[in-house]
Tab-separated table of C-alpha atoms in Angstrom:
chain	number	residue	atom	x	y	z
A	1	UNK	CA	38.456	-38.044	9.884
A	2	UNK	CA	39.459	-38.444	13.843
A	3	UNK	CA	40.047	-34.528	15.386
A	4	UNK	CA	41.019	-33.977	18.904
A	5	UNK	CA	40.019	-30.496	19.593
A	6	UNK	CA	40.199	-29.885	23.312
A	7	UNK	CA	36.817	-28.958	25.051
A	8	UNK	CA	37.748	-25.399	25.592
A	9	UNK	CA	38.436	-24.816	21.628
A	10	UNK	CA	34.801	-27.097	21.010
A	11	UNK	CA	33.079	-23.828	23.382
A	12	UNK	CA	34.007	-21.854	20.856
A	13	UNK	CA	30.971	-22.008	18.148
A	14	UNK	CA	32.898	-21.877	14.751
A	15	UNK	CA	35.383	-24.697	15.872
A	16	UNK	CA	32.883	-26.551	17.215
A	17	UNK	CA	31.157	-26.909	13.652
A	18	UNK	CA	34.481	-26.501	11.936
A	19	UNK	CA	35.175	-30.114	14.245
A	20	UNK	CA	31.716	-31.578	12.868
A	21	UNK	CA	32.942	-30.780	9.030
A	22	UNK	CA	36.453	-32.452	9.511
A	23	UNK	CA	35.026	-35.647	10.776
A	24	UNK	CA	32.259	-36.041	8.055
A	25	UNK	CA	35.510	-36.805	5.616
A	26	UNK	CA	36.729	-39.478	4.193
A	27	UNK	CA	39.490	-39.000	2.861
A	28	UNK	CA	38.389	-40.769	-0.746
A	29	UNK	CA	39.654	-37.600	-2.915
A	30	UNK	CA	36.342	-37.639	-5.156
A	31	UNK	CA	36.689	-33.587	-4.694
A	32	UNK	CA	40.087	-33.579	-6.616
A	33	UNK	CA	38.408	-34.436	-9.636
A	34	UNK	CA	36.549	-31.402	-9.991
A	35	UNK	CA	38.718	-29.163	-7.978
A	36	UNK	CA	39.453	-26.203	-10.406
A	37	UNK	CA	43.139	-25.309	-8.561
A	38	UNK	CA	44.025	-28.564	-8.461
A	39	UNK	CA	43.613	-29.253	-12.548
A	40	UNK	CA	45.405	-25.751	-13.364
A	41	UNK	CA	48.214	-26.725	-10.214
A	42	UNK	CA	48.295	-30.142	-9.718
A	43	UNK	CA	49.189	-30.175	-6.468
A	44	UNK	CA	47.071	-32.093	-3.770
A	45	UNK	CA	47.153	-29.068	-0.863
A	46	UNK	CA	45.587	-26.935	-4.033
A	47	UNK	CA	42.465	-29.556	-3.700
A	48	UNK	CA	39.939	-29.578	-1.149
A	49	UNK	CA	41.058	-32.530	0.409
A	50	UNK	CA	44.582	-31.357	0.723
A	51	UNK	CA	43.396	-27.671	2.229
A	52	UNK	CA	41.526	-29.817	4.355
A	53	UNK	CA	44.551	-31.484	5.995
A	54	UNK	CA	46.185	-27.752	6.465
A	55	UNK	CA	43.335	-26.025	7.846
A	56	UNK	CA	42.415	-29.404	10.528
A	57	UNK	CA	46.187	-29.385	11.815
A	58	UNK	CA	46.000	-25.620	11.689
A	59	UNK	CA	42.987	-25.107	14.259
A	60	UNK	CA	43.844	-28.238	16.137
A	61	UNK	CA	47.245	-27.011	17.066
A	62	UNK	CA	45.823	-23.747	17.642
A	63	UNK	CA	49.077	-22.018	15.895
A	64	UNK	CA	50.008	-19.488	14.223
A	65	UNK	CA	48.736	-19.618	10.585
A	66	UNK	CA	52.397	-20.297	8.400
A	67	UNK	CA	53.345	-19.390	4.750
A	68	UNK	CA	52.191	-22.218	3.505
A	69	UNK	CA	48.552	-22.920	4.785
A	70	UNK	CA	47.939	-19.368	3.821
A	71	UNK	CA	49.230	-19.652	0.382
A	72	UNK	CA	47.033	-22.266	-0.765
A	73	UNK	CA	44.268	-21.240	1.572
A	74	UNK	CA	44.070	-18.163	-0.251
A	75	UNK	CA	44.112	-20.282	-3.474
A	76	UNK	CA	41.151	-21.562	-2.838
A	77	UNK	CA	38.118	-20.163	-5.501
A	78	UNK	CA	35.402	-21.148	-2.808
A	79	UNK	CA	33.577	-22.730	-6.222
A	80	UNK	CA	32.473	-25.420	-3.694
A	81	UNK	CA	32.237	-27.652	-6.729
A	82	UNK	CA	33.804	-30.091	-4.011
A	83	UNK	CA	30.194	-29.886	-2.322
A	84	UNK	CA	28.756	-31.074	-5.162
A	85	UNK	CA	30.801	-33.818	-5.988
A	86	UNK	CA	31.673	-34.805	-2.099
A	87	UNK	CA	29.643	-38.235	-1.763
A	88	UNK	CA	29.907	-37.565	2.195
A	89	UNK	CA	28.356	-34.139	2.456
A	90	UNK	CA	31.252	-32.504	3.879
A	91	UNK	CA	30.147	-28.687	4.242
A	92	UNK	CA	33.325	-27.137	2.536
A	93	UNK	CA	32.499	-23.640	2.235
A	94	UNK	CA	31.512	-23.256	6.404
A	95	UNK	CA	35.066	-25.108	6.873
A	96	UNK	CA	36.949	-22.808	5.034
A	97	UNK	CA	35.292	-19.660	5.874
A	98	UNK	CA	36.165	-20.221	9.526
A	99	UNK	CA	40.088	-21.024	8.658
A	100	UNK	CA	39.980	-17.457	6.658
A	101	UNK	CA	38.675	-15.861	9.812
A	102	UNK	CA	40.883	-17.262	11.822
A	103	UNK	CA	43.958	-16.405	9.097
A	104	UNK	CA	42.458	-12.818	8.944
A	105	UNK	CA	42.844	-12.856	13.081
A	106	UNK	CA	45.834	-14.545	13.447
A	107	UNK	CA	48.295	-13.878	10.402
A	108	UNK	CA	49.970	-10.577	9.620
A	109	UNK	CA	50.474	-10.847	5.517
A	110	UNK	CA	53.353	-8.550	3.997
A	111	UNK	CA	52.379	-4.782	3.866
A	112	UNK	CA	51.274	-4.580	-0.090
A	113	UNK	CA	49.166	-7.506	0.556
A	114	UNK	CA	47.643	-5.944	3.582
A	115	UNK	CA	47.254	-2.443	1.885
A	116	UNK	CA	45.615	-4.387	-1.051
A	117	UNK	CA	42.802	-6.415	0.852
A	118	UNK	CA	42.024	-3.254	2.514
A	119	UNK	CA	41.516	-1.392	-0.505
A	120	UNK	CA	39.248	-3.534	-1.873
A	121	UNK	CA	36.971	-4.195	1.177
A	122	UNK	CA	37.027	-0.094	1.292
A	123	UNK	CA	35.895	0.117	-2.679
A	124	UNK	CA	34.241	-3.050	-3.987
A	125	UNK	CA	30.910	-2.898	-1.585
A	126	UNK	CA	30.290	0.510	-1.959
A	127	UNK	CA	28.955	1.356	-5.185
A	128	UNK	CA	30.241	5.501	-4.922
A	129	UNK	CA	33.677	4.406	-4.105
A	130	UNK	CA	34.018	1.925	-6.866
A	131	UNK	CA	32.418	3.919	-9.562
A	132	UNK	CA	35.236	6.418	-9.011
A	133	UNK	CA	37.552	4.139	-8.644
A	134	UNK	CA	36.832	2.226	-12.184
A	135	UNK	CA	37.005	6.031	-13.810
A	136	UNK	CA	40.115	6.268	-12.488
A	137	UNK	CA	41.333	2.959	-13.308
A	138	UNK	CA	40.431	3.766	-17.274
A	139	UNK	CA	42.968	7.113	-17.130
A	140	UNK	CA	45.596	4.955	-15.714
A	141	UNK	CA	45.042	1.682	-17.979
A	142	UNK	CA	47.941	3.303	-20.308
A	143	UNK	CA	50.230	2.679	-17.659
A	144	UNK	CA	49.273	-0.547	-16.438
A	145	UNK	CA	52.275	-2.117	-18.065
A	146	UNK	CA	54.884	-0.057	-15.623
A	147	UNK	CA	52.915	-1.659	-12.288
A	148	UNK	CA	55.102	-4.164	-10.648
A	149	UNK	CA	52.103	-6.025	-9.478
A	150	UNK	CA	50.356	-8.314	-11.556
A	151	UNK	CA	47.473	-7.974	-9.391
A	152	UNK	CA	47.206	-3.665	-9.330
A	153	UNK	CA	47.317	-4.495	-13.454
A	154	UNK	CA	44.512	-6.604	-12.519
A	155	UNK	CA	42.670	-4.230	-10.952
A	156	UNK	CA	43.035	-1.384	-13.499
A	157	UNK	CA	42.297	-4.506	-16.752
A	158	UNK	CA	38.337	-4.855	-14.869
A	159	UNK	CA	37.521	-1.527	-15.905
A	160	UNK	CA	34.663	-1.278	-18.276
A	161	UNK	CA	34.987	0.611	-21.384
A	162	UNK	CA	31.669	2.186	-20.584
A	163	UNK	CA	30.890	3.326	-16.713
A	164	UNK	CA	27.020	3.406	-16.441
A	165	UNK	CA	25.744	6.119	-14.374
A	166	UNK	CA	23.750	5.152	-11.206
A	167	UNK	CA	20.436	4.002	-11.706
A	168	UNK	CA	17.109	6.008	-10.169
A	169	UNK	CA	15.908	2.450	-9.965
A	170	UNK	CA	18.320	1.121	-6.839
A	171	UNK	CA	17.207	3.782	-4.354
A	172	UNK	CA	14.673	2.937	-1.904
A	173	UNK	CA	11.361	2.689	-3.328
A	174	UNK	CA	8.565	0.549	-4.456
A	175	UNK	CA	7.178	-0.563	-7.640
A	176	UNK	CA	4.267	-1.195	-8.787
A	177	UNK	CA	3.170	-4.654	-10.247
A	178	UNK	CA	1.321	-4.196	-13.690
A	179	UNK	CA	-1.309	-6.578	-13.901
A	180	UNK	CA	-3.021	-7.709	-10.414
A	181	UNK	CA	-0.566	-7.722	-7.604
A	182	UNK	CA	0.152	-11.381	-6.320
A	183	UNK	CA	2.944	-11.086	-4.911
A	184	UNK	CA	5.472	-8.455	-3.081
A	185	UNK	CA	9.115	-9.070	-3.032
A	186	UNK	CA	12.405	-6.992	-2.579
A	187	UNK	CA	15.141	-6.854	-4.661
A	188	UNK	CA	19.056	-6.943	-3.039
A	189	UNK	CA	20.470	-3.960	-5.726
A	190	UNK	CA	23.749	-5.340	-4.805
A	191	UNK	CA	27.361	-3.506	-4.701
A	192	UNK	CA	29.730	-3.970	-7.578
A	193	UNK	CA	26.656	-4.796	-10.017
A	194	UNK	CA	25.221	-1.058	-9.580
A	195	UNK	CA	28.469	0.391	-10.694
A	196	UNK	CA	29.376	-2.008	-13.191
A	197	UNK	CA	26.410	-2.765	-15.001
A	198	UNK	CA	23.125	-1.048	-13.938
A	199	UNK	CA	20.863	-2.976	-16.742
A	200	UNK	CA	20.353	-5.998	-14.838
A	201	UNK	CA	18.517	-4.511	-11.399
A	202	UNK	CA	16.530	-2.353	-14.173
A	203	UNK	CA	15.567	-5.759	-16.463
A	204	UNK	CA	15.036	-7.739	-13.240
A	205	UNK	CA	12.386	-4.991	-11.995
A	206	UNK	CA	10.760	-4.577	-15.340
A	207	UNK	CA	10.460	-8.682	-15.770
A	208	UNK	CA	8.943	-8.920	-11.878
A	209	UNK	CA	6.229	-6.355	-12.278
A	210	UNK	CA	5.049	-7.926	-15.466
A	211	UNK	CA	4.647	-10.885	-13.690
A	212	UNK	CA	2.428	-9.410	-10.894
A	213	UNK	CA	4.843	-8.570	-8.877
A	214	UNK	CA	5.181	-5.512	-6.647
A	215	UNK	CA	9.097	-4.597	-6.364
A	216	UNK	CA	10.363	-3.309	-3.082
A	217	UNK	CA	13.726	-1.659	-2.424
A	218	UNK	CA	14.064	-1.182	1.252
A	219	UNK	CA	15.256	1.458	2.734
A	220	UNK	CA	19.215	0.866	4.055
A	221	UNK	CA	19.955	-2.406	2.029
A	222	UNK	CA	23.144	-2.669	0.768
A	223	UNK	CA	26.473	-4.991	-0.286
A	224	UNK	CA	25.280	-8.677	1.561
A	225	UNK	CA	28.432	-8.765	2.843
A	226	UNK	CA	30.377	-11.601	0.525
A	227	UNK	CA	32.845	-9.730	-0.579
A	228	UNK	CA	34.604	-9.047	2.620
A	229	UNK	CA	33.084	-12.590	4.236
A	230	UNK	CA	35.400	-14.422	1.863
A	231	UNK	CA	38.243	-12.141	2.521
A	232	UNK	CA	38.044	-13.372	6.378
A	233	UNK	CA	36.764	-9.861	7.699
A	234	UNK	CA	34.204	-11.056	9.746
A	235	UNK	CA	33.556	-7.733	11.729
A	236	UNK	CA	32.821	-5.694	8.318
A	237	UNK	CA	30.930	-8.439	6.548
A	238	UNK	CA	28.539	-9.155	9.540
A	239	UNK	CA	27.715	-5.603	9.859
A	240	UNK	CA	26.939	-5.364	6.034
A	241	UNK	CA	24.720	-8.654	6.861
A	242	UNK	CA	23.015	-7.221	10.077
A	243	UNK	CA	22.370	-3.742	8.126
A	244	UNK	CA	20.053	-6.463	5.288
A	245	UNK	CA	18.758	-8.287	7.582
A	246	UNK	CA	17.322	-5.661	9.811
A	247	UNK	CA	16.256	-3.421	6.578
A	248	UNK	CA	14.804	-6.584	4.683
A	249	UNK	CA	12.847	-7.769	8.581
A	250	UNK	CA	11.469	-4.498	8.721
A	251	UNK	CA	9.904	-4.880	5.265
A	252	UNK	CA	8.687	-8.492	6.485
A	253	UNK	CA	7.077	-6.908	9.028
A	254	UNK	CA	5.856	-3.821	7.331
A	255	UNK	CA	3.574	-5.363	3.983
A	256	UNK	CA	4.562	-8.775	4.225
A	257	UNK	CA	7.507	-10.463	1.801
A	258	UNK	CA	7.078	-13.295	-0.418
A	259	UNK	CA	10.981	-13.281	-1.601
A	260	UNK	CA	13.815	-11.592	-1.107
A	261	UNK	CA	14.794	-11.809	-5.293
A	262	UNK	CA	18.650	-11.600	-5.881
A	263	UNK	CA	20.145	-11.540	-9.316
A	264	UNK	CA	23.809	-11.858	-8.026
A	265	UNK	CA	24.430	-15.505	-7.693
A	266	UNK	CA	27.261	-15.123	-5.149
A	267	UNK	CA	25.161	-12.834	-2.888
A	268	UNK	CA	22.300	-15.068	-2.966
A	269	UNK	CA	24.645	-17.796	-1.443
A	270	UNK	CA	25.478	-15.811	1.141
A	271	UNK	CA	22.226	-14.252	1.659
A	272	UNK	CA	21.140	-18.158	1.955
A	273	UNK	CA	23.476	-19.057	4.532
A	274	UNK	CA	22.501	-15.890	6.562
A	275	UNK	CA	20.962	-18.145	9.122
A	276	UNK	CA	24.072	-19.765	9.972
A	277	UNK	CA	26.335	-16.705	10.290
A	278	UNK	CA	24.015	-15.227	12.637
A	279	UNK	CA	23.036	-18.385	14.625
A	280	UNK	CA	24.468	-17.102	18.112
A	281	UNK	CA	23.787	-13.594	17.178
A	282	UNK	CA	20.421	-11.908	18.884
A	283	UNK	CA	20.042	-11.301	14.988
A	284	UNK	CA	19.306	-15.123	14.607
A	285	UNK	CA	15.747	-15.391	14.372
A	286	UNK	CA	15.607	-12.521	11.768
A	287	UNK	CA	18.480	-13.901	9.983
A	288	UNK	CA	16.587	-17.259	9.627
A	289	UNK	CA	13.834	-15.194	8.579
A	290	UNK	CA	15.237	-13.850	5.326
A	291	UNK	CA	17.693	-16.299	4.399
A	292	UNK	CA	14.255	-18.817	4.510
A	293	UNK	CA	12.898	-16.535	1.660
A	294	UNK	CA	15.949	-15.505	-0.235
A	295	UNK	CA	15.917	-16.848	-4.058
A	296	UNK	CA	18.036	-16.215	-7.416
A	297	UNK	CA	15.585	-14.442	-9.618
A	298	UNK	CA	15.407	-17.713	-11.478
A	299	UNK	CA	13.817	-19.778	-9.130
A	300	UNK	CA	11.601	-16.806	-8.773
A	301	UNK	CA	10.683	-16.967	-12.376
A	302	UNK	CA	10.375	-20.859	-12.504
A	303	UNK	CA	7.659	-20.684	-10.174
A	304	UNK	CA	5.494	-18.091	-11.778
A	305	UNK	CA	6.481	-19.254	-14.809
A	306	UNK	CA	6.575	-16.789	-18.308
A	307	UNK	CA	4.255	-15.095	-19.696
A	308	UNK	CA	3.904	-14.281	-23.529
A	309	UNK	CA	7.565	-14.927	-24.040
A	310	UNK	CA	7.624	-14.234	-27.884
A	311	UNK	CA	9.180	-10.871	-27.980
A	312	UNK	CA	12.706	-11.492	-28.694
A	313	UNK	CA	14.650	-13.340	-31.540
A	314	UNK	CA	15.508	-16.753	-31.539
A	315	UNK	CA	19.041	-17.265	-30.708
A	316	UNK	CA	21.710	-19.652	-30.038
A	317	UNK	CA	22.897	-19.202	-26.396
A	318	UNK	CA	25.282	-20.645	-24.299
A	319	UNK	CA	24.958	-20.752	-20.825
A	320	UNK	CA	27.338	-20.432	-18.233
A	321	UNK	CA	26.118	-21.702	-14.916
A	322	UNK	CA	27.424	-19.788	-11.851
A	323	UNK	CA	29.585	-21.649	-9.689
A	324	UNK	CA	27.914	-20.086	-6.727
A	325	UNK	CA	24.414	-20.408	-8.185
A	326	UNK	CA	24.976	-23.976	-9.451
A	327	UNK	CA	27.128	-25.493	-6.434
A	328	UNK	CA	26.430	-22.766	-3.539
A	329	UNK	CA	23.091	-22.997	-4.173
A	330	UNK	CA	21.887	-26.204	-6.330
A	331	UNK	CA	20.325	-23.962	-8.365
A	332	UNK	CA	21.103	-25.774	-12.184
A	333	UNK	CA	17.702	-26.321	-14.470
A	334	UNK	CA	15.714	-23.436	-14.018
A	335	UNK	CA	17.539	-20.476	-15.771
A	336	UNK	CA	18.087	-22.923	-19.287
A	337	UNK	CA	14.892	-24.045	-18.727
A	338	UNK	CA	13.740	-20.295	-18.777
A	339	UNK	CA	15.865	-19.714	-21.586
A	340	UNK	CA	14.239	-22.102	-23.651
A	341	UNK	CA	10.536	-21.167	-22.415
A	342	UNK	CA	11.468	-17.831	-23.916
A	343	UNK	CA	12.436	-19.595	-26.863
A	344	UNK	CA	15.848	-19.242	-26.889
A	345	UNK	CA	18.350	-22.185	-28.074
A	346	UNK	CA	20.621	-23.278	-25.212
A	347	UNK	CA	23.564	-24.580	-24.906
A	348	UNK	CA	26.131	-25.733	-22.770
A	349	UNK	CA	30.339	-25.904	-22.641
A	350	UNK	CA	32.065	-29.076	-21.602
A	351	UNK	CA	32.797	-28.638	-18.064
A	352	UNK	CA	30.355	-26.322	-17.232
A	353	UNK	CA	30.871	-27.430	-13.184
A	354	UNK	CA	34.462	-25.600	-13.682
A	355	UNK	CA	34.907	-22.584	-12.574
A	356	UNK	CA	35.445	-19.454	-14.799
A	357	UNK	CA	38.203	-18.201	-12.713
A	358	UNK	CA	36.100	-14.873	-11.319
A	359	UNK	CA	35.137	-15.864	-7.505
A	360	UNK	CA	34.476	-12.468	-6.149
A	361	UNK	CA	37.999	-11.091	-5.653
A	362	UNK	CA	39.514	-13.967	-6.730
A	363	UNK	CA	41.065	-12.763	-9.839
A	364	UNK	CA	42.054	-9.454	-9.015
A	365	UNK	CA	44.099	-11.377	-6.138
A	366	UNK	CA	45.745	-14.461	-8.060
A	367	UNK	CA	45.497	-12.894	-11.285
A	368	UNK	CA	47.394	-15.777	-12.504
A	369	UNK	CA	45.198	-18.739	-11.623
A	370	UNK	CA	42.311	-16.942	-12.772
A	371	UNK	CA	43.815	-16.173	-16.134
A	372	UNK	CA	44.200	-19.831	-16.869
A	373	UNK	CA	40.410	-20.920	-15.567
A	374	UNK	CA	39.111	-17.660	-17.482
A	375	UNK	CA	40.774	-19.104	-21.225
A	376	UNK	CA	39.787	-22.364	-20.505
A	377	UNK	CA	35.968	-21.856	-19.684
A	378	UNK	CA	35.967	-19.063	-22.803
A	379	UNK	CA	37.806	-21.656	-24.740
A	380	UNK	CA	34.852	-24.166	-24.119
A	381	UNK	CA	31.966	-21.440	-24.444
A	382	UNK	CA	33.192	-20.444	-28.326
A	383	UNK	CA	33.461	-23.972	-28.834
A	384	UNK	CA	29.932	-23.941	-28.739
A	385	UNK	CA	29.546	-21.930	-31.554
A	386	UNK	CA	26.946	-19.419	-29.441
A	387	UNK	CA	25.191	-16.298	-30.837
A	388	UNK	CA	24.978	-14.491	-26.727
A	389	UNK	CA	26.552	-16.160	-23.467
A	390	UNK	CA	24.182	-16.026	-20.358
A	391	UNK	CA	25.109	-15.641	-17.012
A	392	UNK	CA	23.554	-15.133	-13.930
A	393	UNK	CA	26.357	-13.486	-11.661
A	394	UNK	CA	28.214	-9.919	-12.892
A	395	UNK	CA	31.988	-11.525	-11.803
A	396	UNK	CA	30.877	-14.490	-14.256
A	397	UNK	CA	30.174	-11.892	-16.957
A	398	UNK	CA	32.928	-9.290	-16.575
A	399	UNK	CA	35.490	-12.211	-16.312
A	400	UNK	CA	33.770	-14.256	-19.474
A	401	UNK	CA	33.163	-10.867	-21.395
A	402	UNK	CA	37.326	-9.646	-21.091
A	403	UNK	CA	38.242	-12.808	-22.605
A	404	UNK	CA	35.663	-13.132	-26.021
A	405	UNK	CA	34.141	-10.851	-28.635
A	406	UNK	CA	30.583	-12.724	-28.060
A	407	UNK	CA	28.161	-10.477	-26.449
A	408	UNK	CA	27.550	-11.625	-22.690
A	409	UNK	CA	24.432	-10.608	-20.854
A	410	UNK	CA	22.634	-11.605	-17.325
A	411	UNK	CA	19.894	-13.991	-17.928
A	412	UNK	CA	17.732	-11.948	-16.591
A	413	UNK	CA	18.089	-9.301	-19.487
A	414	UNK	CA	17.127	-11.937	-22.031
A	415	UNK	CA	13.755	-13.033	-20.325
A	416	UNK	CA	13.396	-9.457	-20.363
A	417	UNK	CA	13.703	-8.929	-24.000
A	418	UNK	CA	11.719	-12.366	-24.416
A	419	UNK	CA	8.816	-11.180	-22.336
A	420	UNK	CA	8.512	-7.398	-23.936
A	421	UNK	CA	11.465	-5.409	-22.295
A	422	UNK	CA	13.918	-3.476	-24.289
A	423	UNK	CA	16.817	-5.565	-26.301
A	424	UNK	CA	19.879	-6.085	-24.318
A	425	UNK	CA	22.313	-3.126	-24.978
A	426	UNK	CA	25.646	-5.659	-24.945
A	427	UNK	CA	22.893	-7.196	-27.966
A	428	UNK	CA	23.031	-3.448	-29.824
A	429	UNK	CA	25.737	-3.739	-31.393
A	430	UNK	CA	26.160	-6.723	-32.822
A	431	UNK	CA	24.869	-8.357	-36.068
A	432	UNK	CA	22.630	-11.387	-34.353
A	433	UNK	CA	19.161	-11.050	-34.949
A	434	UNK	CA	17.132	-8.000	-33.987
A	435	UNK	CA	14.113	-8.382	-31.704
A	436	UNK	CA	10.431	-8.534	-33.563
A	437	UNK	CA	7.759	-7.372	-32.581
């Protein structure tokens, strides 16, 4: 694709790479096909290739963002299932990060949808806030029907029926590996996952130290900063990022790091692409540091491989792969592979590239898009006939789990269970098989 960017907007460091991503494409539309708006929308600015088009003439012309190029901007999931499928390696997700900056800087949205965004990059990556604010979304689900915004009946619909209470296990600490130490990694606790479903940092813990791992939470880690990178709030998100990077460098420095495990597929992309958002920060060489040794707890686990997995029950699951661990990070074989290690049936929905509708915020801010991609990937999982669905990102889950009866878990509770942890507690209640001895 030609560009003519002047050389003053090419000194600036984001359009200067923003430039090198425009003229890697093509044009040839392969991204369409696998686009998730574009299938629900059909309409070609809803595809990467068309967003494309927008967000070039957009930074080109140097304008103010208009109705338009924000709308279907903001439609965008950020799947970056276009990645995969782009036979020209056109780095999507940089391209579009920078146009949401730049909308964030440049755009004033109508009041409710400024007072929304800023709500949720106030609650969502801090785990106090949001555990409050889920209670209080359960005594005000009876009224949900009298909101005028489909999105605020969003927001009070994600409420759990149950709201764990915080877990001893995310506060700074260390833990002990049970056989031999032979390795010592830390563990991102996350933001949304602590309030929303505390099992999974507790399984993932449990699972490492059987494996001869020592488990270190450092001391100031917190949200990676996704949730408000994706919203285009570059200030907050960076100094979420800095606050990791610094906490997780010290640890580096401290006793040495062999990982930095995350069990939050959509924080580990970010975490991975650390080294890029920091690259003319004095930050840099740190950032390159961790995001060298961040990994999903399933590449983790591929590499030290199971041990006396014969603990749980045989079941039939079905696996829903990530968008953000199976396109953001090219992450696809190693958590069925896992699965079935543990001895655990697997399989997979038609489609599995599409996206489940979840994407972070996504679907508590175009409820309606995300409806549609939510019935259609539940659709395909119960086609599948599965005992459990496994996931290995808490949006994935809580958007799968609000639209299906079948029990869905992280797969990181299941290799638990396989390997001699407790049974699953979304597992307790159900009639599938109960775990032997």
């Amino acid at each position: 694709m030609q560009t003519n960017f002047t050389p003053d907007q090419l000194a600036d460091p984001a359009t200067a790479r923003s430039n090198e991503i425009l003229r890697s494409c093509v044009h040839c539309g392969f991204c369409t096909a696998t686009c998730p708006t574009y299938k629900v929308l059909g309409d070609e600015l809803d595809s990467p290739r068309g967003r494309i088009y927008l967000i070039k003439d957009m930074l080109e012309n140097g304008r103010v963002p208009d109705d338009k190029t924000v709308k279907h901007v903001d439609r965008c999931l950020s799947c970056l299932s276009c990645m995969t499928t782009c036979p020209s390696g056109v780095h999507y997700m940089h391209l579009v990060d920078h146009a949401r900056e730049y909308i964030e800087q440049n755009y004033r949205r109508p009041l409710g949808d400024r007072a929304l965004r800023w709500l949720l990059s106030k609650i969502l990556p801090y785990p106090g806030r949001f555990r409050l604010a889920l209670m209080g979304a359960r005594l005000a689900r009876p009224f949900a029907r009298l909101m005028p915004d489909a999105r605020l009946r969003a927001m009070l619909d994600m409420a759990p029926a149950r709201i764990p209470a915080p877990s001893p296990n995310d506060r700074p600490q260390s833990f002990a590996a049970t056989p031999a130490r032979t390795r010592r990694v830390a563990l991102l606790t996350g933001c949304a996952q602590r309030a929303l479903n505390t099992d999974i940092n507790d399984a993932t813990i449990r699972l490492l130290q059987r494996h001869g791992c020592e488990v270190v939470i450092p001391r100031g880690i917190g949200c990676c900063g996704a949730l408000t990178h994706h919203m285009g709030k570059t200030d907050q998100s960076h100094a979420m990022a800095a606050a990791n990077i610094r906490a997780i460098a010290a640890e580096m420095d401290a006793g040495g790091l062999d990982a930095v495990v995350i069990n939050t597929s959509g924080c580990g992309t970010t975490v991975k692409d650390y080294g890029h958002m920091f690259r003319n920060d004095p930050l840099a060489d740190d950032a390159a540091r961790v995001a060298a040794i961040a990994r999903d707890i399933s590449e983790v686990m591929a590499d030290i491989g199971l041990q006396d997995a014969g603990h749980a029950a045989g079941m039939r699951v079905a696996y829903h792969a990530a968008c953000s661990l199976q396109h953001g990070q090219q992450v696809r074989s190693a958590p069925k592979d896992l699965l079935r290690a543990a001895g655990f049936e697997v399989v997979e929905p038609r489609d599995a590239h599409i996206c489940c509708g979840s994407a972070g915020t996504y679907n508590l801010m175009q409820p309606e898009i995300s409806a549609q991609l939510k019935s259609r990937k539940v659709a395909t999982l119960q086609q599948t006939a599965p005992e459990v669905i496994s996931a290995g990102n808490i949006g994935c889950m809580m958007q799968i789990a609000s639209g299906t009866g079948i029990p869905v878990v992280h797969t990181v509770e299941l290799l638990d269970w396989a390997t001699g942890g407790p049974r699953p507690a979304a597992l307790s209640d159900t009639n599938t098989p109960r775990r032997t001895a």
